Coordinates of N, CA and C in Angstrom, one line a residue:
M1 N 0.8 -1.2 0.0 CA 0.0 0.0 0.0 C 0.9 1.2 0.0
G2 N 0.5 2.3 -0.7 CA 1.3 3.5 -0.8 C 1.0 4.5 0.2
H3 N 1.9 5.5 0.3 CA 1.7 6.7 1.1 C 2.3 7.8 0.3
D4 N 1.4 8.7 -0.2 CA 1.8 9.8 -1.1 C 1.0 11.0 -0.7
I5 N 1.6 11.8 0.2 CA 0.9 13.0 0.6 C 1.8 14.2 0.5
T6 N 1.2 15.4 0.3 CA 1.9 16.7 0.5 C 1.0 17.5 1.4
A7 N 1.6 18.0 2.5 CA 0.7 18.7 3.4 C 1.5 19.6 4.3
L8 N 0.7 20.5 5.0 CA 1.2 21.3 6.1 C 0.7 20.6 7.4
V9 N 1.5 20.7 8.4 CA 1.1 20.3 9.8 C 1.1 21.5 10.6
V10 N 0.0 21.9 11.2 CA -0.1 23.1 12.0 C -0.7 22.7 13.4
A11 N -0.4 23.6 14.4 CA -0.9 23.3 15.7 C -2.3 23.9 15.9
E12 N -3.1 23.2 16.7 CA -4.4 23.8 17.1 C -4.2 24.9 18.1
P13 N -5.1 25.8 18.3 CA -6.5 25.9 17.7 C -6.4 26.1 16.2
F14 N -7.4 25.7 15.5 CA -7.5 25.8 14.0 C -8.7 26.6 13.6
D15 N -8.5 27.6 12.8 CA -9.5 28.5 12.4 C -10.2 27.9 11.1
E16 N -11.4 27.3 11.3 CA -12.1 26.7 10.2 C -12.6 27.7 9.2
V17 N -12.9 28.9 9.6 CA -13.3 30.0 8.7 C -12.1 30.4 7.8
A18 N -11.0 30.6 8.3 CA -9.8 30.9 7.5 C -9.5 29.7 6.6
A19 N -9.6 28.5 7.1 CA -9.4 27.3 6.2 C -10.3 27.4 5.0
R20 N -11.6 27.7 5.2 CA -12.5 27.7 4.0 C -12.1 28.8 3.1
E21 N -11.6 30.0 3.6 CA -11.1 31.1 2.7 C -9.9 30.6 1.9
W22 N -9.1 29.7 2.4 CA -7.9 29.2 1.7 C -8.3 28.0 0.9
D23 N -9.5 27.5 1.0 CA -9.9 26.3 0.3 C -9.2 25.0 0.7
V24 N -9.0 24.9 2.0 CA -8.3 23.7 2.6 C -9.2 23.2 3.8
E25 N -8.8 22.1 4.3 CA -9.5 21.5 5.4 C -8.4 21.1 6.4
G26 N -8.6 21.2 7.7 CA -7.7 20.8 8.7 C -8.1 19.5 9.3
L27 N -7.5 18.4 9.0 CA -7.8 17.1 9.6 C -7.1 16.9 10.9
P28 N -7.9 16.6 12.0 CA -7.2 16.4 13.3 C -6.3 15.2 13.3
L29 N -5.1 15.5 13.8 CA -4.1 14.5 14.1 C -4.0 14.3 15.6
G30 N -3.2 13.5 16.1 CA -3.0 13.4 17.5 C -2.1 14.6 18.0
R31 N -2.1 14.8 19.3 CA -1.2 15.8 19.9 C -1.5 17.2 19.6
G32 N -2.7 17.5 19.3 CA -3.1 18.9 19.0 C -2.6 19.5 17.7
L33 N -2.4 18.6 16.7 CA -2.0 19.1 15.4 C -3.1 18.8 14.4
R34 N -3.0 19.6 13.3 CA -3.9 19.4 12.2 C -3.1 19.2 10.9
L35 N -3.6 18.3 10.0 CA -3.0 18.0 8.7 C -3.8 18.8 7.7
V36 N -3.1 19.6 6.9 CA -3.7 20.4 5.9 C -3.1 19.9 4.5
H37 N -3.9 19.1 3.8 CA -3.4 18.6 2.5 C -3.3 19.8 1.5
I38 N -2.2 19.8 0.8 CA -1.9 20.8 -0.2 C -1.3 20.0 -1.4
S39 N -1.1 20.7 -2.5 CA -0.3 20.1 -3.6 C 0.6 21.1 -4.2
T40 N 1.5 20.7 -5.0 CA 2.4 21.6 -5.6 C 1.7 22.7 -6.4
A41 N 0.7 22.2 -7.2 CA -0.1 23.1 -8.0 C -0.9 24.1 -7.1
Y42 N -1.5 23.6 -6.0 CA -2.2 24.5 -5.0 C -1.3 25.6 -4.5
A43 N -0.1 25.2 -4.1 CA 0.9 26.2 -3.5 C 1.3 27.2 -4.6
S44 N 1.5 26.7 -5.8 CA 1.9 27.6 -6.9 C 0.8 28.6 -7.2
Y45 N -0.5 28.1 -7.3 CA -1.6 28.9 -7.6 C -1.8 30.0 -6.5
Q46 N -1.8 29.6 -5.2 CA -2.0 30.5 -4.1 C -0.8 31.6 -4.1
Q47 N 0.4 31.1 -4.4 CA 1.5 32.1 -4.5 C 1.3 33.1 -5.5
R48 N 0.8 32.7 -6.7 CA 0.6 33.6 -7.8 C -0.6 34.6 -7.4
V49 N -1.6 34.1 -6.8 CA -2.8 34.9 -6.5 C -2.6 35.9 -5.3
R50 N -1.8 35.4 -4.3 CA -1.8 36.1 -3.1 C -0.5 36.7 -2.7
R51 N 0.7 36.2 -3.2 CA 1.9 36.6 -2.6 C 3.0 37.1 -3.5
G52 N 3.2 36.6 -4.7 CA 4.3 37.0 -5.5 C 5.4 35.9 -5.5
G53 N 6.6 36.3 -5.7 CA 7.7 35.3 -5.9 C 8.5 34.8 -4.8
T54 N 8.3 35.2 -3.5 CA 9.2 34.8 -2.5 C 9.0 33.3 -2.1
L55 N 10.1 32.7 -1.6 CA 10.2 31.3 -1.3 C 10.5 31.0 0.1
L56 N 10.1 29.8 0.6 CA 10.5 29.4 1.9 C 12.0 28.9 1.9
D57 N 12.6 28.9 3.0 CA 13.9 28.4 3.1 C 13.9 26.8 3.2
V58 N 14.0 26.2 2.0 CA 13.9 24.8 1.9 C 15.3 24.3 1.4
P59 N 15.7 23.1 1.9 CA 17.0 22.6 1.5 C 17.1 22.5 0.0
D60 N 18.3 22.8 -0.6 CA 18.5 22.7 -2.1 C 18.3 21.3 -2.6
D61 N 18.5 20.3 -1.8 CA 18.5 18.9 -2.4 C 17.1 18.3 -2.4
F62 N 16.1 19.1 -1.9 CA 14.7 18.6 -2.0 C 14.2 18.5 -3.4
P63 N 13.3 17.6 -3.7 CA 12.9 17.5 -5.1 C 12.1 18.7 -5.6
S64 N 12.1 18.9 -6.9 CA 11.5 20.1 -7.5 C 10.0 20.2 -7.2
V65 N 9.4 19.1 -6.9 CA 7.9 19.1 -6.6 C 7.6 19.4 -5.2
F66 N 8.6 19.5 -4.3 CA 8.4 19.9 -2.9 C 8.0 21.4 -2.9
P67 N 6.8 21.7 -2.2 CA 6.4 23.1 -2.2 C 7.3 24.0 -1.5
R68 N 7.7 25.1 -2.1 CA 8.6 26.1 -1.6 C 8.0 27.5 -1.4
E69 N 6.8 27.6 -1.9 CA 6.2 28.9 -1.9 C 5.9 29.5 -0.5
A70 N 6.4 30.7 -0.3 CA 6.3 31.4 1.0 C 4.8 31.7 1.4
V71 N 3.9 31.6 0.4 CA 2.5 31.8 0.7 C 2.0 30.7 1.7
L72 N 2.8 29.6 1.8 CA 2.4 28.5 2.7 C 2.6 29.0 4.2
A73 N 3.5 29.9 4.4 CA 3.6 30.5 5.8 C 2.4 31.3 6.1
D74 N 1.9 32.0 5.1 CA 0.7 32.9 5.2 C -0.5 32.0 5.5
L75 N -0.6 30.9 4.8 CA -1.7 29.9 5.1 C -1.6 29.4 6.5
A76 N -0.4 29.0 6.9 CA -0.3 28.4 8.3 C -0.6 29.5 9.3
A77 N -0.2 30.7 9.1 CA -0.5 31.8 10.0 C -2.0 32.1 10.1
S78 N -2.6 32.0 8.9 CA -4.1 32.3 8.9 C -4.9 31.3 9.6
V79 N -4.6 30.0 9.4 CA -5.4 28.9 10.0 C -5.0 28.7 11.5
A80 N -3.8 29.1 11.8 CA -3.4 29.0 13.2 C -3.8 30.2 14.1
G81 N -4.1 31.3 13.4 CA -4.5 32.5 14.0 C -3.4 33.3 14.7
R82 N -2.1 33.1 14.2 CA -1.0 33.9 14.7 C 0.1 33.9 13.6
A83 N 0.8 35.0 13.6 CA 1.9 35.2 12.7 C 3.1 35.7 13.4
P84 N 4.3 35.2 13.2 CA 4.5 34.0 12.3 C 4.1 32.7 13.0
A85 N 3.7 31.8 12.2 CA 3.2 30.5 12.7 C 4.4 29.5 12.8
S86 N 4.1 28.5 13.6 CA 5.0 27.3 13.6 C 4.3 26.2 12.9
F87 N 5.0 25.6 11.9 CA 4.3 24.6 11.0 C 5.4 23.7 10.4
A88 N 4.9 22.7 9.8 CA 5.8 21.8 9.0 C 5.2 21.6 7.6
V89 N 6.1 21.5 6.6 CA 5.7 21.1 5.3 C 6.3 19.7 5.1
I90 N 5.4 18.8 4.8 CA 5.8 17.4 4.6 C 5.4 16.8 3.3
M91 N 6.2 15.8 2.8 CA 5.9 15.2 1.6 C 6.4 13.7 1.7
T92 N 5.5 12.8 1.3 CA 5.9 11.4 1.3 C 5.7 10.8 -0.1
D93 N 6.5 9.8 -0.4 CA 6.3 9.1 -1.7 C 6.8 7.6 -1.4
Y94 N 5.9 6.8 -0.9 CA 6.2 5.4 -0.6 C 5.2 4.5 -1.3
F95 N 5.7 3.3 -1.6 CA 4.9 2.2 -2.1 C 5.5 0.9 -1.7
G96 N 4.8 0.1 -0.9 CA 5.3 -1.2 -0.5 C 6.4 -1.0 0.5
G97 N 6.5 0.1 1.2 CA 7.5 0.3 2.2 C 8.8 0.9 1.6
V98 N 8.9 1.1 0.3 CA 10.0 1.7 -0.3 C 9.7 3.1 -0.8
G99 N 10.6 4.0 -0.6 CA 10.3 5.4 -1.1 C 11.1 6.4 -0.3
D100 N 10.6 7.6 -0.3 CA 11.3 8.7 0.3 C 10.3 9.6 1.0
Q101 N 10.8 10.5 1.9 CA 10.0 11.5 2.6 C 10.9 12.7 2.7
W102 N 10.2 13.9 2.8 CA 10.9 15.2 3.0 C 10.1 16.0 3.9
A103 N 10.8 16.8 4.7 CA 10.0 17.7 5.7 C 10.9 18.9 6.1
C104 N 10.2 20.0 6.3 CA 10.8 21.2 6.9 C 9.9 21.6 8.0
A105 N 10.5 22.1 9.1 CA 9.8 22.6 10.2 C 10.2 24.1 10.3
F106 N 9.2 24.9 10.6 CA 9.4 26.3 10.8 C 8.8 26.7 12.2
L107 N 9.6 27.3 13.1 CA 9.1 27.7 14.4 C 9.2 29.2 14.3
D108 N 8.0 29.8 14.6 CA 7.8 31.3 14.5 C 8.4 31.8 13.3
G109 N 8.2 31.1 12.2 CA 8.6 31.6 10.8 C 10.1 31.3 10.4
A110 N 10.9 30.7 11.3 CA 12.3 30.4 10.9 C 12.4 28.9 10.8
R111 N 13.1 28.5 9.7 CA 13.3 27.0 9.5 C 14.2 26.4 10.6
V112 N 13.9 25.3 11.0 CA 14.7 24.5 12.0 C 15.7 23.7 11.2
P113 N 16.9 24.1 11.1 CA 17.9 23.4 10.2 C 18.2 22.0 10.5
S114 N 18.0 21.6 11.8 CA 18.3 20.2 12.2 C 17.3 19.2 11.7
V115 N 16.1 19.6 11.2 CA 15.1 18.7 10.8 C 15.5 18.0 9.5
E116 N 15.5 16.6 9.5 CA 15.9 15.9 8.4 C 14.8 15.0 7.8
D117 N 13.7 14.8 8.6 CA 12.6 13.9 8.2 C 11.3 14.3 8.9
I118 N 10.2 13.6 8.6 CA 8.9 14.0 9.2 C 9.0 13.8 10.7
N119 N 9.6 12.7 11.2 CA 9.6 12.6 12.7 C 10.4 13.8 13.3
G120 N 11.4 14.3 12.7 CA 12.1 15.4 13.2 C 11.3 16.7 13.1
A121 N 10.5 16.8 12.1 CA 9.6 18.0 12.0 C 8.5 17.9 13.1
L122 N 8.0 16.7 13.3 CA 7.0 16.6 14.4 C 7.6 16.9 15.7
R123 N 8.8 16.4 16.0 CA 9.5 16.7 17.2 C 9.7 18.2 17.4
A124 N 10.0 18.9 16.3 CA 10.2 20.3 16.4 C 8.9 21.0 16.8
L125 N 7.8 20.4 16.4 CA 6.4 21.0 16.8 C 6.0 20.5 18.1
G126 N 6.8 19.7 18.8 CA 6.5 19.4 20.2 C 6.0 18.0 20.4
V127 N 6.0 17.1 19.4 CA 5.4 15.8 19.5 C 6.5 14.9 20.2
R128 N 6.1 14.2 21.2 CA 6.9 13.1 21.9 C 6.2 11.8 21.6
P129 N 6.9 10.8 21.1 CA 6.3 9.6 20.7 C 5.8 8.8 21.8
D130 N 4.7 8.1 21.6 CA 4.2 7.1 22.5 C 5.1 5.9 22.5
A131 N 5.1 5.1 23.6 CA 6.0 3.9 23.8 C 5.8 3.0 22.6
G132 N 6.8 2.6 21.9 CA 6.8 1.7 20.8 C 6.4 2.3 19.5
L133 N 6.2 3.6 19.4 CA 5.8 4.2 18.2 C 6.8 5.4 17.9
D134 N 6.9 5.7 16.6 CA 7.6 7.0 16.3 C 6.6 8.1 16.3
E135 N 7.1 9.3 16.0 CA 6.2 10.5 16.0 C 5.2 10.4 14.9
F136 N 5.6 9.9 13.7 CA 4.7 9.7 12.6 C 3.4 8.9 13.0
D137 N 3.7 7.8 13.6 CA 2.5 6.9 14.0 C 1.8 7.5 15.3
T138 N 2.5 8.1 16.1 CA 1.9 8.7 17.3 C 0.8 9.7 17.0
V139 N 1.1 10.5 16.0 CA 0.0 11.5 15.6 C -1.0 10.9 14.5
G140 N -0.7 9.7 14.1 CA -1.7 9.1 13.2 C -1.5 9.5 11.7
L141 N -0.3 9.9 11.3 CA -0.1 10.2 9.9 C -0.3 9.0 9.0
S142 N -0.1 7.8 9.5 CA -0.3 6.6 8.7 C -1.7 6.4 8.2
R143 N -2.7 7.1 8.9 CA -4.1 7.0 8.4 C -4.4 7.8 7.2
H144 N -3.5 8.7 6.9 CA -3.7 9.7 5.7 C -2.7 9.2 4.6
R145 N -3.3 8.5 3.7 CA -2.4 7.8 2.7 C -2.2 8.6 1.4
R146 N -3.2 9.4 1.0 CA -3.1 10.1 -0.3 C -3.6 11.6 -0.2
T147 N -3.0 12.4 -1.0 CA -3.6 13.8 -1.1 C -4.9 13.7 -1.8
P148 N -6.0 14.3 -1.2 CA -7.3 14.3 -1.8 C -7.4 14.7 -3.3
E149 N -8.2 14.0 -4.0 CA -8.3 14.3 -5.4 C -8.9 15.7 -5.7
A150 N -9.6 16.2 -4.7 CA -10.2 17.6 -4.8 C -9.1 18.6 -5.1
L151 N -7.9 18.4 -4.7 CA -6.8 19.4 -5.0 C -6.4 19.3 -6.5
D152 N -6.8 18.3 -7.2 CA -6.4 18.1 -8.6 C -6.9 19.3 -9.4
R153 N -7.9 20.0 -9.0 CA -8.4 21.1 -9.8 C -7.4 22.2 -9.9
Y154 N -6.5 22.3 -9.0 CA -5.4 23.3 -9.1 C -4.4 23.0 -10.1
D155 N -4.4 21.8 -10.6 CA -3.5 21.5 -11.7 C -3.9 22.3 -13.0
L156 N -5.2 22.5 -13.1 CA -5.7 23.2 -14.2 C -5.6 24.7 -14.1
L157 N -5.5 25.2 -12.8 CA -5.4 26.7 -12.6 C -4.0 27.2 -12.6
D158 N -3.0 26.3 -12.4 CA -1.6 26.7 -12.2 C -1.0 27.1 -13.6

């Protein structure tokens, strides 16, 4: 079974009205976090409509499809109700247990340079794993296997 998501992880409380204005949904995870599915096309579209050309501080060796648009910090701040926000941008590409993952964590708007994977990003956001689990499974990310098809419409707008 595959795991292929691109998303933001933001802390609660979560502003549902702001989420609707951004055309996203905040799915509850464990430990007071929300998962906000995005796509590369969604981020590109929102950047063009709302922000301009600035980029997040993302490692150079991340794949070209990893969202870098600074508008994602605006989205995180809007749904979290505070700016600058603390959030993570995560991406997975697994099938049958083989694949890759990428993650960046931002605390109060600044990237945490020591983050190397999703577990590290979740740790930066304050997650401590339950006994016998890693951070990924502690917050229930394994329940979210794919980016929703509803975001496919941004492929046409980008």
